[in-house]
PDB file of C-alpha atoms in Angstrom:
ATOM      1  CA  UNK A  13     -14.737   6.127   1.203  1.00 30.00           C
ATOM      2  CA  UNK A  14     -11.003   6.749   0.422  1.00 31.00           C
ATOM      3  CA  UNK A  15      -7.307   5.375   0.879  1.00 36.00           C
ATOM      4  CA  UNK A  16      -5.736   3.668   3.177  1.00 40.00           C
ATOM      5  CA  UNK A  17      -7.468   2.508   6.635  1.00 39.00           C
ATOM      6  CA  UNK A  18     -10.796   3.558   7.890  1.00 38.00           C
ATOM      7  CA  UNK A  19     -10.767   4.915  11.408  1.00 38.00           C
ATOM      8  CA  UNK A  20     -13.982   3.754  13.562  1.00 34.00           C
ATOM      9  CA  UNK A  21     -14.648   6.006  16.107  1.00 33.00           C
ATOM     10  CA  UNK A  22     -17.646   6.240  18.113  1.00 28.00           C
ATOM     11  CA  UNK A  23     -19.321   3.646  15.115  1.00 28.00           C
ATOM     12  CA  UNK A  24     -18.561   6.491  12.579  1.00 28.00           C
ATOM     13  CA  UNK A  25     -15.868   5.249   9.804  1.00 30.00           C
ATOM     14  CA  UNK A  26     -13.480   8.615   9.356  1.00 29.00           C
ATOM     15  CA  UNK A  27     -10.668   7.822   6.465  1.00 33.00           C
ATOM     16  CA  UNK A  28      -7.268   7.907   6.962  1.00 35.00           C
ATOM     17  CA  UNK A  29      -4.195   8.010   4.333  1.00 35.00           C
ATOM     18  CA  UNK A  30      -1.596   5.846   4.134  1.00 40.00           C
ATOM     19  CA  UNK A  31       1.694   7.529   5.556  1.00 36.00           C
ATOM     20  CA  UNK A  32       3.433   7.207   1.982  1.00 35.00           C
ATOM     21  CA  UNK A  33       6.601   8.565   1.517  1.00 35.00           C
ATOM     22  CA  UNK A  34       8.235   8.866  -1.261  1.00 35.00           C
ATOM     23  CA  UNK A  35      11.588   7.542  -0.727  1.00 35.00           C
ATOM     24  CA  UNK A  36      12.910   4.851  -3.232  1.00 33.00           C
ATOM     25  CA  UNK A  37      13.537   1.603  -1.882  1.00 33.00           C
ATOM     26  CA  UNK A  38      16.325   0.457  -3.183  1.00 32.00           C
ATOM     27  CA  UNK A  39      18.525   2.755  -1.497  1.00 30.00           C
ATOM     28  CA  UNK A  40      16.802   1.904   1.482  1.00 33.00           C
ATOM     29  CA  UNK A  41      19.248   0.656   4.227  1.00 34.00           C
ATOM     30  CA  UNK A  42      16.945  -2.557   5.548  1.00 36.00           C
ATOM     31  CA  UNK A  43      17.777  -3.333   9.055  1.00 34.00           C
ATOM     32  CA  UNK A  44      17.876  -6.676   8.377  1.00 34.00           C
ATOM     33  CA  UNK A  45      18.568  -7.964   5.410  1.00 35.00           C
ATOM     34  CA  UNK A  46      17.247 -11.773   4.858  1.00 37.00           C
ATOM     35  CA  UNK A  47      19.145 -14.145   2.504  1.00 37.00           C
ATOM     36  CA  UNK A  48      17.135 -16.061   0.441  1.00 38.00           C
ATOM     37  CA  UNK A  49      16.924 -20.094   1.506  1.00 40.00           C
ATOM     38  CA  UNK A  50      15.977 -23.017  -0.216  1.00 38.00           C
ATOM     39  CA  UNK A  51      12.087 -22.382   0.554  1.00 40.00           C
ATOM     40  CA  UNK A  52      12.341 -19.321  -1.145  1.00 38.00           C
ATOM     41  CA  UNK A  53      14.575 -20.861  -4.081  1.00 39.00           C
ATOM     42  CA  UNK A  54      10.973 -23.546  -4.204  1.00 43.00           C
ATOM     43  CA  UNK A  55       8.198 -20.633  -4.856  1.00 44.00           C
ATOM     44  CA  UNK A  56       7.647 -19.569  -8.347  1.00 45.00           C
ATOM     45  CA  UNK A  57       9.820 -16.922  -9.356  1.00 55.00           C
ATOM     46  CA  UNK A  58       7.269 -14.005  -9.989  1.00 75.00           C
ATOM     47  CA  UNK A  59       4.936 -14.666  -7.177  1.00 93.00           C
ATOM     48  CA  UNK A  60       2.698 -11.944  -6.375  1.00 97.00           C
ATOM     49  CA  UNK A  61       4.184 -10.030  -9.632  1.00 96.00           C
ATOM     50  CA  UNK A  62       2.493 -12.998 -12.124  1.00 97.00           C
ATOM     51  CA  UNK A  63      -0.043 -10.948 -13.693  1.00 96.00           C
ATOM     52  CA  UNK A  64      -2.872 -12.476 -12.412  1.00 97.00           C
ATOM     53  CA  UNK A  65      -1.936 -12.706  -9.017  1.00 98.00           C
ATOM     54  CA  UNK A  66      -0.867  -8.533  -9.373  1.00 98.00           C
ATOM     55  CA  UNK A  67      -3.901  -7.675 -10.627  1.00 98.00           C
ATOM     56  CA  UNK A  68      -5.777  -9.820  -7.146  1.00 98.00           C
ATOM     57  CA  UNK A  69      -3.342  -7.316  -5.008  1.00 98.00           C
ATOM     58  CA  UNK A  70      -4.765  -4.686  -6.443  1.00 97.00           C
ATOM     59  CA  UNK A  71      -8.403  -5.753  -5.840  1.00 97.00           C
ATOM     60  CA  UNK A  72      -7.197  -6.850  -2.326  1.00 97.00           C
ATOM     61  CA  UNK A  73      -6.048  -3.332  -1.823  1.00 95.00           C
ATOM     62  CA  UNK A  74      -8.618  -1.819  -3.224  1.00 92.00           C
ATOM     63  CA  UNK A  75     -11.381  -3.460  -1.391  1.00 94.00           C
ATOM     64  CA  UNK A  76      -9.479  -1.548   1.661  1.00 91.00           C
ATOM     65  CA  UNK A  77      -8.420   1.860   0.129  1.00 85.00           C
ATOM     66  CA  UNK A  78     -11.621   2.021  -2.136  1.00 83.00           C
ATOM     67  CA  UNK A  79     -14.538  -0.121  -0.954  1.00 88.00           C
ATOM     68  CA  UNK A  80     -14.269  -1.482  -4.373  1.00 92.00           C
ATOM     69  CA  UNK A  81     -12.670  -4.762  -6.602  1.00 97.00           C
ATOM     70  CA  UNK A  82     -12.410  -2.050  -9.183  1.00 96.00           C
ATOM     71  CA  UNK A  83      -9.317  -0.254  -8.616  1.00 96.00           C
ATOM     72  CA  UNK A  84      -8.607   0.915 -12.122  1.00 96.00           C
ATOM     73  CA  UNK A  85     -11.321   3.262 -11.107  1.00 95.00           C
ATOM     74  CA  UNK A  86      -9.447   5.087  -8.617  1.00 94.00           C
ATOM     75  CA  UNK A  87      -6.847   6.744 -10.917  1.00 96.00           C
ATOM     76  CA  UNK A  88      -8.998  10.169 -10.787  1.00 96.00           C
ATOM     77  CA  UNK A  89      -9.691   9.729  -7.254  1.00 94.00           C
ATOM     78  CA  UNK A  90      -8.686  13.578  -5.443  1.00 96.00           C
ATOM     79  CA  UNK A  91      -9.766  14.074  -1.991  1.00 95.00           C
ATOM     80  CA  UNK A  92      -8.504  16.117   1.342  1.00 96.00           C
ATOM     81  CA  UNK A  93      -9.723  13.254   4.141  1.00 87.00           C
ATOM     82  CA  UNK A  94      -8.907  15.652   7.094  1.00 88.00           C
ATOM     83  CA  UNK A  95      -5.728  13.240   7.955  1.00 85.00           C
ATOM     84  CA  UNK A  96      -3.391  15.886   7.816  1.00 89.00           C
ATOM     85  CA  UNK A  97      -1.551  14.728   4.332  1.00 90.00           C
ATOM     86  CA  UNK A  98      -3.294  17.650   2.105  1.00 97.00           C
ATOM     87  CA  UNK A  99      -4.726  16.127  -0.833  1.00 97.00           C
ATOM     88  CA  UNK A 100      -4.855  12.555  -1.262  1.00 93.00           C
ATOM     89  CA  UNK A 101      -4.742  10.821  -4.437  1.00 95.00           C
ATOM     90  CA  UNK A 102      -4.689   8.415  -7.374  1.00 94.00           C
ATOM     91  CA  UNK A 103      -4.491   4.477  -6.871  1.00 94.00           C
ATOM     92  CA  UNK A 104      -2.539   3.952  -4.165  1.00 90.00           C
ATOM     93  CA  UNK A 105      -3.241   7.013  -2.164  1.00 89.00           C
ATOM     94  CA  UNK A 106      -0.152   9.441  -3.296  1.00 93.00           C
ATOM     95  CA  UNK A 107      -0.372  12.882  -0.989  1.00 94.00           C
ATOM     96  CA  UNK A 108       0.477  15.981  -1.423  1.00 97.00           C
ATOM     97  CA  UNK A 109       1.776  16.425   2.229  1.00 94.00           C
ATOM     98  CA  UNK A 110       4.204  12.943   1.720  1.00 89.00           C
ATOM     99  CA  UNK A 111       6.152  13.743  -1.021  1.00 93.00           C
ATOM    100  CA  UNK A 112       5.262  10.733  -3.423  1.00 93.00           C
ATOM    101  CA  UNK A 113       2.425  12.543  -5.060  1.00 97.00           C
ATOM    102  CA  UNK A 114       5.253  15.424  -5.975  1.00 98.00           C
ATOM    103  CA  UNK A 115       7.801  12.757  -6.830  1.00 97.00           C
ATOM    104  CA  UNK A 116       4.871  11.367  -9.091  1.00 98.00           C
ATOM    105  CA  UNK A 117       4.412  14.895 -10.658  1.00 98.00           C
ATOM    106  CA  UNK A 118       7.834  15.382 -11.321  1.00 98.00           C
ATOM    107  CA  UNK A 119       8.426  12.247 -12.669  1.00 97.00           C
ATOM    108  CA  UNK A 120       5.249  12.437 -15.046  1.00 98.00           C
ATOM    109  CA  UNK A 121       6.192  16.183 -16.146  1.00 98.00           C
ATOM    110  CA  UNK A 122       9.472  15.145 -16.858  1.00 98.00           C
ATOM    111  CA  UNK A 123       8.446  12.796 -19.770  1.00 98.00           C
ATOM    112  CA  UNK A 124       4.999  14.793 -20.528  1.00 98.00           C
ATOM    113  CA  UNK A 125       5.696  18.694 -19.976  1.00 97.00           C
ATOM    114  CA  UNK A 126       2.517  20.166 -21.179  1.00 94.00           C
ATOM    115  CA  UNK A 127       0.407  18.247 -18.913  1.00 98.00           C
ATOM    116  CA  UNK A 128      -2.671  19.648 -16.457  1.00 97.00           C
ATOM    117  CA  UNK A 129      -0.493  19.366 -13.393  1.00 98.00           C
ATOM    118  CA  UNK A 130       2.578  20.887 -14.246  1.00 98.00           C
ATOM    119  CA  UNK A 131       1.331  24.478 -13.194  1.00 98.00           C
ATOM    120  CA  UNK A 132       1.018  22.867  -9.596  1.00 98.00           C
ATOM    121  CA  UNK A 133       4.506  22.136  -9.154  1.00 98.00           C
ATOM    122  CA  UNK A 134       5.588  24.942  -7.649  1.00 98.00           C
ATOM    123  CA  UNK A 135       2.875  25.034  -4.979  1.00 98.00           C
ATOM    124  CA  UNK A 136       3.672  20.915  -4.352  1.00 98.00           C
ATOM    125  CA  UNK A 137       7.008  21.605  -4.012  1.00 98.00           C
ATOM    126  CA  UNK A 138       6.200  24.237  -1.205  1.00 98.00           C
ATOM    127  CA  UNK A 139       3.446  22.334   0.669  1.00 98.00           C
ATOM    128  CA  UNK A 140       5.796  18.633   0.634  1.00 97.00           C
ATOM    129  CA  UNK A 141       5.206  17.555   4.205  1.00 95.00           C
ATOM    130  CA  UNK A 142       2.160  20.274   5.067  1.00 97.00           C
ATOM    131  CA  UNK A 143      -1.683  19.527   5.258  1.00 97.00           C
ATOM    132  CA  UNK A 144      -1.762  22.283   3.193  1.00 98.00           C
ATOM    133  CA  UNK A 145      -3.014  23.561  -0.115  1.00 98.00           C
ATOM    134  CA  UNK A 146      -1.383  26.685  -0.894  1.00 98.00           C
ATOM    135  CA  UNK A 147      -1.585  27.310  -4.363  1.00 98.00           C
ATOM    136  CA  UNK A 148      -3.131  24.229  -4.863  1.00 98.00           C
ATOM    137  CA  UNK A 149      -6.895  25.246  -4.374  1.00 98.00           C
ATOM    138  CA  UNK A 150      -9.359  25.479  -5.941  1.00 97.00           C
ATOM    139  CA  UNK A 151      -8.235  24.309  -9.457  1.00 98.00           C
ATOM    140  CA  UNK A 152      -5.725  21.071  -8.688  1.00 98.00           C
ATOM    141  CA  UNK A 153      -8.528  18.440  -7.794  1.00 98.00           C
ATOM    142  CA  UNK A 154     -10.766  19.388 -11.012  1.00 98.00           C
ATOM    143  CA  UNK A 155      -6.550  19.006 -12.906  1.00 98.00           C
ATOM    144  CA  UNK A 156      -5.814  16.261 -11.248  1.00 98.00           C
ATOM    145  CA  UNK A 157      -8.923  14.158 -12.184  1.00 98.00           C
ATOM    146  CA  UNK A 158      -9.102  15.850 -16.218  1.00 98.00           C
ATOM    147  CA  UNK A 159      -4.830  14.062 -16.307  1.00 98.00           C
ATOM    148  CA  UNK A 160      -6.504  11.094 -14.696  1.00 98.00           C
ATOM    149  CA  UNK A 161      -8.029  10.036 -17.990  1.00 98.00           C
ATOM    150  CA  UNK A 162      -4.943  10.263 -19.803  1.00 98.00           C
ATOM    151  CA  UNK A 163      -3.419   6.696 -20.628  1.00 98.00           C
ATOM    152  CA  UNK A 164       0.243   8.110 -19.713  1.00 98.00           C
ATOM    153  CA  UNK A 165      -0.783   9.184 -16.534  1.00 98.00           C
ATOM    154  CA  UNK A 166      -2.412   6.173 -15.817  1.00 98.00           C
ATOM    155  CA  UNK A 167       1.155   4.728 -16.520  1.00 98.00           C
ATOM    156  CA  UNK A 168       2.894   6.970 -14.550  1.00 98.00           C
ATOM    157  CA  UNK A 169       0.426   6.363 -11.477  1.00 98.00           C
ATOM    158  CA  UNK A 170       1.072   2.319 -12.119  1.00 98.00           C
ATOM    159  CA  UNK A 171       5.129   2.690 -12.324  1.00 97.00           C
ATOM    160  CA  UNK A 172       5.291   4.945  -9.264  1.00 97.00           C
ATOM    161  CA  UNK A 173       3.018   2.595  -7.238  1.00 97.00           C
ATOM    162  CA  UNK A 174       5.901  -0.593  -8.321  1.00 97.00           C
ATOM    163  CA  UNK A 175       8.685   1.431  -7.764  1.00 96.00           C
ATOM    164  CA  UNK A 176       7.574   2.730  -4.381  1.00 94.00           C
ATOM    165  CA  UNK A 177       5.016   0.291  -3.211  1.00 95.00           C
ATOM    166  CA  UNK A 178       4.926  -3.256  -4.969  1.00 98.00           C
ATOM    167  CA  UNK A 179       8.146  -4.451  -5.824  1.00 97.00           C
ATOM    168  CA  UNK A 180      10.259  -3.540  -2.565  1.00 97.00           C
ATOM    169  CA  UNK A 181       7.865  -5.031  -0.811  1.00 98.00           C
ATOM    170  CA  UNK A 182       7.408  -8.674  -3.003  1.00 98.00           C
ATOM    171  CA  UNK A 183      11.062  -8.826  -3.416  1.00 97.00           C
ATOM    172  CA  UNK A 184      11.736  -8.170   0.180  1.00 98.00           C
ATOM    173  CA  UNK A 185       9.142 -10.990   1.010  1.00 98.00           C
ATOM    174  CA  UNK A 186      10.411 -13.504  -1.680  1.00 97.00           C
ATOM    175  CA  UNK A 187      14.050 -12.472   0.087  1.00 98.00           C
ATOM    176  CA  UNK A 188      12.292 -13.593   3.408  1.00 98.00           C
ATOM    177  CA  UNK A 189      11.346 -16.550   2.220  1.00 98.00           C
ATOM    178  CA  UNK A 190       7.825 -15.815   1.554  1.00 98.00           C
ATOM    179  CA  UNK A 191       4.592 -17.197  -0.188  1.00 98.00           C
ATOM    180  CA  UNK A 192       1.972 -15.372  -2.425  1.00 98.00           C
ATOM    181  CA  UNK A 193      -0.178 -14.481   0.886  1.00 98.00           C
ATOM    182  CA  UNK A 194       2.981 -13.105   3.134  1.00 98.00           C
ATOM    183  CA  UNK A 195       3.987 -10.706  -0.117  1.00 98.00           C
ATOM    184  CA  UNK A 196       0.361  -9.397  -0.310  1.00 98.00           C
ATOM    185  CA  UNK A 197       0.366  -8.892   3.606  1.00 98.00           C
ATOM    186  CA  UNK A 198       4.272  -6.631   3.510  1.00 98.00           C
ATOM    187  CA  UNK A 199       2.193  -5.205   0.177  1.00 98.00           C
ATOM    188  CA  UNK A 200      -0.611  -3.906   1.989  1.00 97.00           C
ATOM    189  CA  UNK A 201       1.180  -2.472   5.034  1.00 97.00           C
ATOM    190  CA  UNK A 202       4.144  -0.676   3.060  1.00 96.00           C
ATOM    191  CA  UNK A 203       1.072   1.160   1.308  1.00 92.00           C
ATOM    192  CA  UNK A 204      -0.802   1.638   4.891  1.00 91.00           C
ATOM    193  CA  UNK A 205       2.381   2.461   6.684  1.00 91.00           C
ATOM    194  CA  UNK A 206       4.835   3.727   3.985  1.00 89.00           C
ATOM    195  CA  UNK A 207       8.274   2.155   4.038  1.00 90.00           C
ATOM    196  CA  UNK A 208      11.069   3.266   6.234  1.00 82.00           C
ATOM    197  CA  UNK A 209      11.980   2.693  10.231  1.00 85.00           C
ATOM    198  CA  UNK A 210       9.139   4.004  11.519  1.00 85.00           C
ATOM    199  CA  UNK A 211       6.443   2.238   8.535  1.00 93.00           C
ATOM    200  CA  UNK A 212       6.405  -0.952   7.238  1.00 97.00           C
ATOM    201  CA  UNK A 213      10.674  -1.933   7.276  1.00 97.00           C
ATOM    202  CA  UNK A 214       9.907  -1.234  11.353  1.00 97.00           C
ATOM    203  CA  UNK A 215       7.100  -3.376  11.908  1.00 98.00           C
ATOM    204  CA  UNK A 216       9.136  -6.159   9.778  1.00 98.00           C
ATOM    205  CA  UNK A 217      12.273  -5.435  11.981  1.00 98.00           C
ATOM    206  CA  UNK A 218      10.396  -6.009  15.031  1.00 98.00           C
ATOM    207  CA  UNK A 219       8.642  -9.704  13.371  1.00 98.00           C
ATOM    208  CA  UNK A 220      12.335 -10.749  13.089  1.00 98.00           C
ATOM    209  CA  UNK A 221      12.754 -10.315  15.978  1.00 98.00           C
ATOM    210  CA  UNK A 222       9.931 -12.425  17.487  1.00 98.00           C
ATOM    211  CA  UNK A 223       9.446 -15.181  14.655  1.00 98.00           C
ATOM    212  CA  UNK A 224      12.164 -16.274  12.660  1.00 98.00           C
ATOM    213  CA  UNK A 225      11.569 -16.057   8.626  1.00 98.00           C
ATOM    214  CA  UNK A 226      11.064 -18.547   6.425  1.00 98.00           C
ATOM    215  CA  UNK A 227      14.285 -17.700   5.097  1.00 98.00           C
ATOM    216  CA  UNK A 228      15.788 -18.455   8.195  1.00 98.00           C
ATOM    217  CA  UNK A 229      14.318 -21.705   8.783  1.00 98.00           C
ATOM    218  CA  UNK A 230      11.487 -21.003  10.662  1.00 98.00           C
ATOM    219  CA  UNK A 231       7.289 -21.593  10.246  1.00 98.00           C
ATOM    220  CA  UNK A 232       5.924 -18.857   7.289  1.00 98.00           C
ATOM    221  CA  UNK A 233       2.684 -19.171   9.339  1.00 98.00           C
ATOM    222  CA  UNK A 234       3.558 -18.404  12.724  1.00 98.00           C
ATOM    223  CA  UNK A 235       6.478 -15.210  11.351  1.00 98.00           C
ATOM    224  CA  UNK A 236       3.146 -14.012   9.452  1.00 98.00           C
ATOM    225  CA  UNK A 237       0.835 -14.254  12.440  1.00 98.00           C
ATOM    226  CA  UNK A 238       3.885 -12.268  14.491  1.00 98.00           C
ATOM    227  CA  UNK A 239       3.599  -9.770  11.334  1.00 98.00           C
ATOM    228  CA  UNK A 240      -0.010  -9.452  11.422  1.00 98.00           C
ATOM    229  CA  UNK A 241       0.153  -8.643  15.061  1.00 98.00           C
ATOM    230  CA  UNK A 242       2.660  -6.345  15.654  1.00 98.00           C
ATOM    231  CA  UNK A 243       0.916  -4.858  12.404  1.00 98.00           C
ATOM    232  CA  UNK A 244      -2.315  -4.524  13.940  1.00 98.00           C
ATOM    233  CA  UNK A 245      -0.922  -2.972  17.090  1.00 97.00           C
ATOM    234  CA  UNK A 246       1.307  -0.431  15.181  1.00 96.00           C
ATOM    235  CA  UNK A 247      -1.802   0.667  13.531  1.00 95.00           C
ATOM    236  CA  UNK A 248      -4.000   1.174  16.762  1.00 95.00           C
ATOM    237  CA  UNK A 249      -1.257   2.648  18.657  1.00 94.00           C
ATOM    238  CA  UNK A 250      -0.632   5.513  16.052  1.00 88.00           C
ATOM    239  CA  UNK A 251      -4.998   6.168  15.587  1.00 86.00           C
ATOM    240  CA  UNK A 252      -6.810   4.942  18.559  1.00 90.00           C
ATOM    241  CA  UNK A 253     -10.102   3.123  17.648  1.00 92.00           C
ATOM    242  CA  UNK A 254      -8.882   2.568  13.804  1.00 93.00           C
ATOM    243  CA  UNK A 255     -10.740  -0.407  12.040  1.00 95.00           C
ATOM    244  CA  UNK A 256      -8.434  -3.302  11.520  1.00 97.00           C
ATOM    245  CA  UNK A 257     -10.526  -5.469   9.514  1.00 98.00           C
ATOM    246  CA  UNK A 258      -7.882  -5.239   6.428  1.00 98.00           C
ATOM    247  CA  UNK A 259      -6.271  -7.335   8.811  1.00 98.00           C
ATOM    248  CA  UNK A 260      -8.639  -9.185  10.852  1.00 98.00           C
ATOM    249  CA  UNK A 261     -10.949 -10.270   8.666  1.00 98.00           C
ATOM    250  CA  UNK A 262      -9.150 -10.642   5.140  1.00 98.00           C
ATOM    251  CA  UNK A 263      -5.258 -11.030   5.753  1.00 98.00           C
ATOM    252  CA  UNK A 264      -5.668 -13.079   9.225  1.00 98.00           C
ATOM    253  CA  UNK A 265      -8.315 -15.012   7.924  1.00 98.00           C
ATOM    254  CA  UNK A 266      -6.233 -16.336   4.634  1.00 98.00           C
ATOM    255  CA  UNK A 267      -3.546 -17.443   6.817  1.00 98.00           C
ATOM    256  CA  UNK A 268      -5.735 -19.299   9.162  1.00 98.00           C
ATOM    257  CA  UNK A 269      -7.410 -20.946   6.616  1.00 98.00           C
ATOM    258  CA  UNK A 270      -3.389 -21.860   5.725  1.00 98.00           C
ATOM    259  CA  UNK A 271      -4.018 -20.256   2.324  1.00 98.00           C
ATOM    260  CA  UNK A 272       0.001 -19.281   1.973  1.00 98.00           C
ATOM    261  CA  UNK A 273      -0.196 -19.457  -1.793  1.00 98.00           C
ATOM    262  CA  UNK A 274      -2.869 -17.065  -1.960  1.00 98.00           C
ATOM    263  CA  UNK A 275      -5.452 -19.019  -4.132  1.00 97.00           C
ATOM    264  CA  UNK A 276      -8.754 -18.430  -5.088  1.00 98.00           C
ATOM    265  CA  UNK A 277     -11.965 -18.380  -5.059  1.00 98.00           C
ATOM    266  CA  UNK A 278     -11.188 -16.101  -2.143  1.00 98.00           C
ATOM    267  CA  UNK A 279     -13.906 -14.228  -0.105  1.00 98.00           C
ATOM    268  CA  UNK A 280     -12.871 -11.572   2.902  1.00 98.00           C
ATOM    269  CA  UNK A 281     -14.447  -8.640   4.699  1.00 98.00           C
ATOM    270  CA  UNK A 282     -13.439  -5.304   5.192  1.00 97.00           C
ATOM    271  CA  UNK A 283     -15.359  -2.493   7.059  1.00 95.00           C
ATOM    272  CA  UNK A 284     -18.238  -5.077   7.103  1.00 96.00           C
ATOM    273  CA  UNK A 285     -18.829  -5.551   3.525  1.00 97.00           C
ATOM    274  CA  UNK A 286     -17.983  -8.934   1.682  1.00 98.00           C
ATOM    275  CA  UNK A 287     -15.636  -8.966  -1.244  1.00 98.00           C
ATOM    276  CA  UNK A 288     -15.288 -12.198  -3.567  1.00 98.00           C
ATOM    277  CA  UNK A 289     -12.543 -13.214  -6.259  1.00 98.00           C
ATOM    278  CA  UNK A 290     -14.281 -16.382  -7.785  1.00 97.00           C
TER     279      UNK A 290
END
């Protein structure tokens, strides 16, 4: 199964990409920036980036993106999923029709010339925000997944996911005053929905706006419920019939439980399969 959100329609799952773009986030103009408060001054300073608790975002992720706790094994994953992004790929979903997977490229190439991929560049750099694969086919997958075994590019995959992905979207939590659970949920929608206005900094714009933040002295469980709904609607607005069990049945039912800390043993479903973290 592949990336980022499985659409359900008529009963038959179709995947969909996350909209990933590869913009960095710190230069990012938030539309509303949040100040931290003395709840946020009272979590633990790493959070969601402790080790541990990274590594059970990843799984959590994965067991969305991948069907799978395993998500070191998705580092040679290569795939066109008919969404309209060209080739989708790696752990995190990087495409070759939203600009990450190029920035990714460039970035590795830069520090490792003479690897696999660097022939491709030329053709990325022309099909950046096309479904297509213009000089791409038919040797990038069959490149893409012999680079995949290399340590460095393993690396490379890993920093570009934190730069993009996982630490805008922890430190922008921890800035909102949130818990282990509210960073994984802005987590998991910045890599469904991609940052920017119209991705994840949107839907959080429009939470403020309904709930107020932690950070600004109001309930982390009912801003996160106000998250997870505007979320969910965002998501079936944009692909009619989409599943939303990443949401339903894993985030929403952590923060009903009142699990803001994120602790395990933790057990969830997504696309009607059961995932436990003992």
């Amino acid at each position: 199964m592949k990336r980022a959100g499985v659409l359900m329609l008529a009963a038959v799952p179709v995947a969909i990409a996350a909209t990933a773009y590869g913009i960095s986030p710190s230069t990012h103009d938030d539309p509303r920036p949040a100040h931290p408060s003395a709840a946020t001054q009272r979590r633990a300073p790493e959070g969601l980036a402790a080790p541990a608790m990274k590594n059970l975002a990843q799984e959590l992720v994965a067991s969305a993106e991948n069907s799978t706790l395993d998500w070191r094994s998705a580092y040679g994953y290569v795939q066109d999923i008919g969404d309209g992004q060209g080739y989708t790929a790696g752990i995190i979903g990087f495409c070759t029709g939203t600009h990450d997977l190029l920035v990714l490229v460039e970035h590795y190439t830069a520090a490792h010339p003479g690897n696999a991929l660097a022939r491709y560049l030329p053709a990325l750099r022309k099909v950046d925000g096309t479904a297509s694969h213009e000089g791409l086919d038919p040797g990038f997958p069959a490149a893409w997944r012999a680079e995949a075994k290399v340590p460095a590019f393993q690396a490379a995959q890993d920093a570009e996911r934190d730069r993009i992905y996982f630490d805008p979207a922890v430190s922008t939590a921890q800035s909102d005053g949130l818990g282990p659970l509210g960073q994984f949920i802005y987590y998991d929608a910045i890599v469904f929905h991609g940052p920017g206005t119209d991705g994840f900094y949107g839907i959080r714009e429009r939470a403020m706006r309904r709930a107020r933040t932690p950070a600004e002295g109001g309930s982390e469980k009912a801003y996160l419920s106000a998250f997870l709904d505007i979320r969910r609607a965002t998501m079936r607005a944009k692909h009619p019939g989409i599943d939303t069990t990443r949401i339903d049945t894993a985030q929403r039912k952590f923060l009903d439980e009142g699990n803001l800390e994120l602790r395990t043993p933790l057990v969830w479903k997504v696309y009607g399969e059961t995932y436990k973290v003992p």
